[in-house]
Amino acid sequence: MMEKLRNPKNVKTISLIVAAIFVIGCFTLAMSAGGFGSSVASAAASESAIGVVNYQVLVSQSPRLNQVREDMQKAISDTRMEFDAKSRDMNDEEKERYYKQLQERLGNKEKELMDPLLDEINATIKKVADKKGLKVVVDKSTVVYGGTDITDEVAKALQTAAKK
């Protein structure tokens, strides 16, 4: 008996059977738990409570993005000059280690600059979603079909907020 269980072909067959039983059991449980018809109806009814935004567009059109880019370019330039000045007398290993430290510092600086921008975008998305009665807002790139696109409204709200 143990010899039959050690045969790779038999192990595959048994694994497939167990997996099939598991999938059928999960499917049956899901169908009986909420009733198939009611879950489809509730999904259709809640579609209007789902919003979608093109997050990349919102970031790229943000009025604050140019300031973030300028600040980041200045940080990169300053870091490059610092590296050139301090690494002159270093060997290759020390230069590489110092370079990695500076890269990490630049990554932290980018996060420091981008976080307020992303927080502002997220807050504006929430305001628009609340105004429209949306319960969930997801990035448009993850949605295959459906949802209410609020990208333009959020972009306009961001522009308006920047002018104040």
PDB file of C-alpha atoms in Angstrom:
ATOM      1  CA  MET A   1       0.000   0.000   0.000  1.00  0.00           C
ATOM      2  CA  MET A   2       2.769   2.484   0.949  1.00  0.00           C
ATOM      3  CA  GLU A   3       4.519   1.692  -2.332  1.00  0.00           C
ATOM      4  CA  LYS A   4       1.433   2.854  -4.268  1.00  0.00           C
ATOM      5  CA  LEU A   5       1.362   6.151  -2.330  1.00  0.00           C
ATOM      6  CA  ARG A   6       5.000   6.833  -3.172  1.00  0.00           C
ATOM      7  CA  ASN A   7       4.352   6.609  -6.903  1.00  0.00           C
ATOM      8  CA  PRO A   8       4.325  10.231  -8.236  1.00  0.00           C
ATOM      9  CA  LYS A   9       1.490   9.459 -10.647  1.00  0.00           C
ATOM     10  CA  ASN A  10      -0.727   8.213  -7.821  1.00  0.00           C
ATOM     11  CA  VAL A  11       0.172  11.221  -5.653  1.00  0.00           C
ATOM     12  CA  LYS A  12      -0.880  13.574  -8.472  1.00  0.00           C
ATOM     13  CA  THR A  13      -4.150  11.721  -8.967  1.00  0.00           C
ATOM     14  CA  ILE A  14      -4.983  11.771  -5.265  1.00  0.00           C
ATOM     15  CA  SER A  15      -4.069  15.463  -5.035  1.00  0.00           C
ATOM     16  CA  LEU A  16      -6.324  16.314  -7.975  1.00  0.00           C
ATOM     17  CA  ILE A  17      -9.209  14.396  -6.455  1.00  0.00           C
ATOM     18  CA  VAL A  18      -8.808  16.136  -3.087  1.00  0.00           C
ATOM     19  CA  ALA A  19      -8.579  19.535  -4.820  1.00  0.00           C
ATOM     20  CA  ALA A  20     -11.701  18.823  -6.885  1.00  0.00           C
ATOM     21  CA  ILE A  21     -13.650  17.801  -3.794  1.00  0.00           C
ATOM     22  CA  PHE A  22     -12.495  20.971  -2.028  1.00  0.00           C
ATOM     23  CA  VAL A  23     -13.522  23.221  -4.930  1.00  0.00           C
ATOM     24  CA  ILE A  24     -16.917  21.536  -5.274  1.00  0.00           C
ATOM     25  CA  GLY A  25     -17.453  21.846  -1.514  1.00  0.00           C
ATOM     26  CA  CYS A  26     -16.572  25.539  -1.527  1.00  0.00           C
ATOM     27  CA  PHE A  27     -18.827  26.176  -4.509  1.00  0.00           C
ATOM     28  CA  THR A  28     -21.723  24.325  -2.875  1.00  0.00           C
ATOM     29  CA  LEU A  29     -21.215  26.180   0.390  1.00  0.00           C
ATOM     30  CA  ALA A  30     -21.156  29.532  -1.394  1.00  0.00           C
ATOM     31  CA  MET A  31     -24.303  28.732  -3.342  1.00  0.00           C
ATOM     32  CA  SER A  32     -26.231  27.607  -0.282  1.00  0.00           C
ATOM     33  CA  ALA A  33     -24.991  30.330   2.075  1.00  0.00           C
ATOM     34  CA  GLY A  34     -26.517  33.343   0.375  1.00  0.00           C
ATOM     35  CA  GLY A  35     -28.500  31.901  -2.450  1.00  0.00           C
ATOM     36  CA  PHE A  36     -27.091  32.414  -5.919  1.00  0.00           C
ATOM     37  CA  GLY A  37     -29.909  34.623  -7.195  1.00  0.00           C
ATOM     38  CA  SER A  38     -29.822  37.029  -4.276  1.00  0.00           C
ATOM     39  CA  SER A  39     -26.033  37.477  -4.443  1.00  0.00           C
ATOM     40  CA  VAL A  40     -26.208  38.381  -8.134  1.00  0.00           C
ATOM     41  CA  ALA A  41     -29.025  40.821  -7.466  1.00  0.00           C
ATOM     42  CA  SER A  42     -27.176  42.450  -4.577  1.00  0.00           C
ATOM     43  CA  ALA A  43     -24.007  42.746  -6.674  1.00  0.00           C
ATOM     44  CA  ALA A  44     -25.964  44.466  -9.428  1.00  0.00           C
ATOM     45  CA  ALA A  45     -27.654  46.790  -6.951  1.00  0.00           C
ATOM     46  CA  SER A  46     -24.387  47.730  -5.256  1.00  0.00           C
ATOM     47  CA  GLU A  47     -22.589  48.505  -8.524  1.00  0.00           C
ATOM     48  CA  SER A  48     -23.734  52.097  -8.259  1.00  0.00           C
ATOM     49  CA  ALA A  49     -22.024  52.302  -4.839  1.00  0.00           C
ATOM     50  CA  ILE A  50     -18.619  51.581  -6.396  1.00  0.00           C
ATOM     51  CA  GLY A  51     -16.517  54.370  -7.794  1.00  0.00           C
ATOM     52  CA  VAL A  52     -13.405  54.166  -9.914  1.00  0.00           C
ATOM     53  CA  VAL A  53     -10.593  56.655 -10.406  1.00  0.00           C
ATOM     54  CA  ASN A  54      -7.555  56.719 -12.618  1.00  0.00           C
ATOM     55  CA  TYR A  55      -5.053  57.342  -9.845  1.00  0.00           C
ATOM     56  CA  GLN A  56      -2.139  57.882 -12.231  1.00  0.00           C
ATOM     57  CA  VAL A  57      -4.030  60.652 -13.999  1.00  0.00           C
ATOM     58  CA  LEU A  58      -4.890  62.302 -10.684  1.00  0.00           C
ATOM     59  CA  VAL A  59      -1.252  62.274  -9.597  1.00  0.00           C
ATOM     60  CA  SER A  60       0.032  63.495 -12.954  1.00  0.00           C
ATOM     61  CA  GLN A  61      -2.544  66.321 -13.100  1.00  0.00           C
ATOM     62  CA  SER A  62      -2.090  67.377  -9.482  1.00  0.00           C
ATOM     63  CA  PRO A  63      -1.229  71.060  -9.206  1.00  0.00           C
ATOM     64  CA  ARG A  64       1.309  70.245  -6.474  1.00  0.00           C
ATOM     65  CA  LEU A  65       3.212  67.713  -8.586  1.00  0.00           C
ATOM     66  CA  ASN A  66       5.427  70.341 -10.240  1.00  0.00           C
ATOM     67  CA  GLN A  67       6.585  71.600  -6.837  1.00  0.00           C
ATOM     68  CA  VAL A  68       7.305  68.024  -5.740  1.00  0.00           C
ATOM     69  CA  ARG A  69       9.324  67.452  -8.927  1.00  0.00           C
ATOM     70  CA  GLU A  70      11.302  70.662  -8.446  1.00  0.00           C
ATOM     71  CA  ASP A  71      12.052  69.815  -4.815  1.00  0.00           C
ATOM     72  CA  MET A  72      13.082  66.294  -5.781  1.00  0.00           C
ATOM     73  CA  GLN A  73      15.352  67.523  -8.586  1.00  0.00           C
ATOM     74  CA  LYS A  74      17.017  69.917  -6.140  1.00  0.00           C
ATOM     75  CA  ALA A  75      17.493  67.081  -3.638  1.00  0.00           C
ATOM     76  CA  ILE A  76      19.013  64.886  -6.362  1.00  0.00           C
ATOM     77  CA  SER A  77      21.327  67.670  -7.490  1.00  0.00           C
ATOM     78  CA  ASP A  78      22.425  68.421  -3.914  1.00  0.00           C
ATOM     79  CA  THR A  79      22.974  64.727  -3.252  1.00  0.00           C
ATOM     80  CA  ARG A  80      25.015  64.333  -6.437  1.00  0.00           C
ATOM     81  CA  MET A  81      27.265  67.248  -5.447  1.00  0.00           C
ATOM     82  CA  GLU A  82      27.607  65.844  -1.925  1.00  0.00           C
ATOM     83  CA  PHE A  83      28.550  62.429  -3.315  1.00  0.00           C
ATOM     84  CA  ASP A  84      31.134  63.906  -5.679  1.00  0.00           C
ATOM     85  CA  ALA A  85      32.689  65.983  -2.916  1.00  0.00           C
ATOM     86  CA  LYS A  86      32.815  63.311  -0.212  1.00  0.00           C
ATOM     87  CA  SER A  87      33.637  60.281  -2.353  1.00  0.00           C
ATOM     88  CA  ARG A  88      36.846  61.593  -3.903  1.00  0.00           C
ATOM     89  CA  ASP A  89      39.088  59.885  -1.359  1.00  0.00           C
ATOM     90  CA  MET A  90      37.014  56.703  -1.022  1.00  0.00           C
ATOM     91  CA  ASN A  91      37.775  53.328  -2.520  1.00  0.00           C
ATOM     92  CA  ASP A  92      35.182  51.591  -4.700  1.00  0.00           C
ATOM     93  CA  GLU A  93      33.613  49.637  -1.845  1.00  0.00           C
ATOM     94  CA  GLU A  94      33.222  52.749   0.318  1.00  0.00           C
ATOM     95  CA  LYS A  95      31.784  54.670  -2.636  1.00  0.00           C
ATOM     96  CA  GLU A  96      29.239  51.943  -3.272  1.00  0.00           C
ATOM     97  CA  ARG A  97      28.185  51.844   0.383  1.00  0.00           C
ATOM     98  CA  TYR A  98      27.932  55.654   0.523  1.00  0.00           C
ATOM     99  CA  TYR A  99      25.994  55.682  -2.756  1.00  0.00           C
ATOM    100  CA  LYS A 100      23.473  53.208  -1.308  1.00  0.00           C
ATOM    101  CA  GLN A 101      23.051  55.404   1.774  1.00  0.00           C
ATOM    102  CA  LEU A 102      22.376  58.410  -0.407  1.00  0.00           C
ATOM    103  CA  GLN A 103      19.919  56.426  -2.538  1.00  0.00           C
ATOM    104  CA  GLU A 104      18.031  55.442   0.602  1.00  0.00           C
ATOM    105  CA  ARG A 105      18.008  59.050   1.752  1.00  0.00           C
ATOM    106  CA  LEU A 106      16.636  60.140  -1.630  1.00  0.00           C
ATOM    107  CA  GLY A 107      13.938  57.468  -1.407  1.00  0.00           C
ATOM    108  CA  ASN A 108      12.934  58.803   2.000  1.00  0.00           C
ATOM    109  CA  LYS A 109      12.915  62.355   0.633  1.00  0.00           C
ATOM    110  CA  GLU A 110      10.669  61.296  -2.247  1.00  0.00           C
ATOM    111  CA  LYS A 111       8.274  59.638   0.178  1.00  0.00           C
ATOM    112  CA  GLU A 112       8.341  62.744   2.368  1.00  0.00           C
ATOM    113  CA  LEU A 113       7.452  64.921  -0.633  1.00  0.00           C
ATOM    114  CA  MET A 114       4.851  62.589  -2.166  1.00  0.00           C
ATOM    115  CA  ASP A 115       2.938  61.610   0.981  1.00  0.00           C
ATOM    116  CA  PRO A 116       1.193  64.991   1.450  1.00  0.00           C
ATOM    117  CA  LEU A 117       0.269  65.023  -2.255  1.00  0.00           C
ATOM    118  CA  LEU A 118      -1.174  61.495  -2.082  1.00  0.00           C
ATOM    119  CA  ASP A 119      -2.979  62.314   1.170  1.00  0.00           C
ATOM    120  CA  GLU A 120      -4.580  65.329  -0.504  1.00  0.00           C
ATOM    121  CA  ILE A 121      -5.671  63.199  -3.473  1.00  0.00           C
ATOM    122  CA  ASN A 122      -7.100  60.530  -1.173  1.00  0.00           C
ATOM    123  CA  ALA A 123      -8.989  63.119   0.899  1.00  0.00           C
ATOM    124  CA  THR A 124     -10.430  64.664  -2.271  1.00  0.00           C
ATOM    125  CA  ILE A 125     -11.464  61.233  -3.563  1.00  0.00           C
ATOM    126  CA  LYS A 126     -13.239  60.619  -0.252  1.00  0.00           C
ATOM    127  CA  LYS A 127     -15.062  63.980  -0.420  1.00  0.00           C
ATOM    128  CA  VAL A 128     -16.287  63.364  -3.967  1.00  0.00           C
ATOM    129  CA  ALA A 129     -17.248  59.759  -3.153  1.00  0.00           C
ATOM    130  CA  ASP A 130     -19.190  60.838  -0.065  1.00  0.00           C
ATOM    131  CA  LYS A 131     -20.984  63.519  -2.061  1.00  0.00           C
ATOM    132  CA  LYS A 132     -21.988  60.946  -4.705  1.00  0.00           C
ATOM    133  CA  GLY A 133     -22.934  58.293  -2.131  1.00  0.00           C
ATOM    134  CA  LEU A 134     -20.199  55.876  -3.173  1.00  0.00           C
ATOM    135  CA  LYS A 135     -19.185  53.291  -0.592  1.00  0.00           C
ATOM    136  CA  VAL A 136     -16.024  52.008  -2.324  1.00  0.00           C
ATOM    137  CA  VAL A 137     -13.574  53.648  -4.724  1.00  0.00           C
ATOM    138  CA  VAL A 138     -10.927  51.568  -6.495  1.00  0.00           C
ATOM    139  CA  ASP A 139      -8.262  52.289  -9.057  1.00  0.00           C
ATOM    140  CA  LYS A 140      -9.604  52.042 -12.592  1.00  0.00           C
ATOM    141  CA  SER A 141      -6.745  49.773 -13.679  1.00  0.00           C
ATOM    142  CA  THR A 142      -8.110  46.995 -11.452  1.00  0.00           C
ATOM    143  CA  VAL A 143     -11.680  47.197 -12.753  1.00  0.00           C
ATOM    144  CA  VAL A 144     -12.737  45.164 -15.755  1.00  0.00           C
ATOM    145  CA  TYR A 145     -16.274  46.469 -15.998  1.00  0.00           C
ATOM    146  CA  GLY A 146     -18.608  48.801 -14.151  1.00  0.00           C
ATOM    147  CA  GLY A 147     -18.345  51.384 -11.435  1.00  0.00           C
ATOM    148  CA  THR A 148     -18.870  55.127 -11.537  1.00  0.00           C
ATOM    149  CA  ASP A 149     -15.807  56.970 -12.848  1.00  0.00           C
ATOM    150  CA  ILE A 150     -15.156  60.044 -10.689  1.00  0.00           C
ATOM    151  CA  THR A 151     -11.651  60.859 -11.961  1.00  0.00           C
ATOM    152  CA  ASP A 152     -12.672  64.127 -13.670  1.00  0.00           C
ATOM    153  CA  GLU A 153     -14.607  65.371 -10.653  1.00  0.00           C
ATOM    154  CA  VAL A 154     -11.694  64.651  -8.310  1.00  0.00           C
ATOM    155  CA  ALA A 155      -9.248  66.355 -10.704  1.00  0.00           C
ATOM    156  CA  LYS A 156     -11.480  69.461 -10.838  1.00  0.00           C
ATOM    157  CA  ALA A 157     -11.781  69.510  -7.033  1.00  0.00           C
ATOM    158  CA  LEU A 158      -7.989  69.308  -6.732  1.00  0.00           C
ATOM    159  CA  GLN A 159      -7.569  72.190  -9.198  1.00  0.00           C
ATOM    160  CA  THR A 160     -10.126  74.260  -7.304  1.00  0.00           C
ATOM    161  CA  ALA A 161      -8.452  73.557  -3.963  1.00  0.00           C
ATOM    162  CA  ALA A 162      -5.068  74.587  -5.397  1.00  0.00           C
ATOM    163  CA  LYS A 163      -6.421  77.961  -6.541  1.00  0.00           C
ATOM    164  CA  LYS A 164      -7.647  78.848  -3.051  1.00  0.00           C
TER     165      LYS A 164
END
